[in-house]
Amino acid sequence: MLKTELSIEFIGEPSIQALSESEQLIFFETLFNSIMNLYKQNQDNN
């Protein structure tokens, strides 16, 4: 199996409030969809 390692460095503090309303909506929709996908995968594995 191929193993990949990533390194992430943060500069400053992220702020959702800095995004426009449409960007915030996309962010939360993406987050919700990711959570739902993980939940469905977990249910399929059990």
Short mmCIF file of C-alpha atoms in Angstrom, two decimals:
data_model
loop_
_atom_site.label_atom_id
_atom_site.label_comp_id
_atom_site.label_asym_id
_atom_site.label_seq_id
_atom_site.Cartn_x
_atom_site.Cartn_y
_atom_site.Cartn_z
CA MET A 1 0.00 0.00 0.00
CA LEU A 2 1.26 3.46 -0.88
CA LYS A 3 1.85 5.66 2.14
CA THR A 4 1.66 9.44 1.78
CA GLU A 5 2.54 11.95 4.46
CA LEU A 6 1.52 15.59 4.37
CA SER A 7 2.74 18.51 6.39
CA ILE A 8 0.49 21.52 6.92
CA GLU A 9 1.63 24.82 8.38
CA PHE A 10 -0.82 27.49 9.46
CA ILE A 11 -0.03 31.17 9.40
CA GLY A 12 -2.43 33.28 11.45
CA GLU A 13 -5.84 32.21 12.67
CA PRO A 14 -8.48 31.00 10.23
CA SER A 15 -11.80 32.82 10.44
CA ILE A 16 -15.00 31.65 8.80
CA GLN A 17 -16.36 35.15 9.32
CA ALA A 18 -13.74 36.43 6.87
CA LEU A 19 -15.52 34.52 4.09
CA SER A 20 -18.42 35.96 2.13
CA GLU A 21 -21.89 34.54 2.86
CA SER A 22 -21.80 32.39 -0.27
CA GLU A 23 -18.35 31.04 0.65
CA GLN A 24 -19.57 30.28 4.18
CA LEU A 25 -22.55 28.40 2.74
CA ILE A 26 -20.29 26.35 0.47
CA PHE A 27 -17.95 25.64 3.40
CA PHE A 28 -20.75 24.37 5.65
CA GLU A 29 -22.40 22.38 2.85
CA THR A 30 -19.06 20.71 2.10
CA LEU A 31 -18.47 19.99 5.79
CA PHE A 32 -21.97 18.53 6.18
CA ASN A 33 -21.60 16.37 3.06
CA SER A 34 -18.24 15.07 4.29
CA ILE A 35 -19.74 14.13 7.65
CA MET A 36 -22.65 12.37 5.94
CA ASN A 37 -20.29 10.44 3.65
CA LEU A 38 -18.22 9.28 6.63
CA TYR A 39 -21.39 8.22 8.45
CA LYS A 40 -22.62 6.25 5.42
CA GLN A 41 -19.23 4.55 5.02
CA ASN A 42 -19.28 3.62 8.70
CA GLN A 43 -22.79 2.17 8.36
CA ASP A 44 -21.77 0.16 5.27
CA ASN A 45 -18.78 -1.31 7.12
CA ASN A 46 -20.89 -2.48 10.06
#
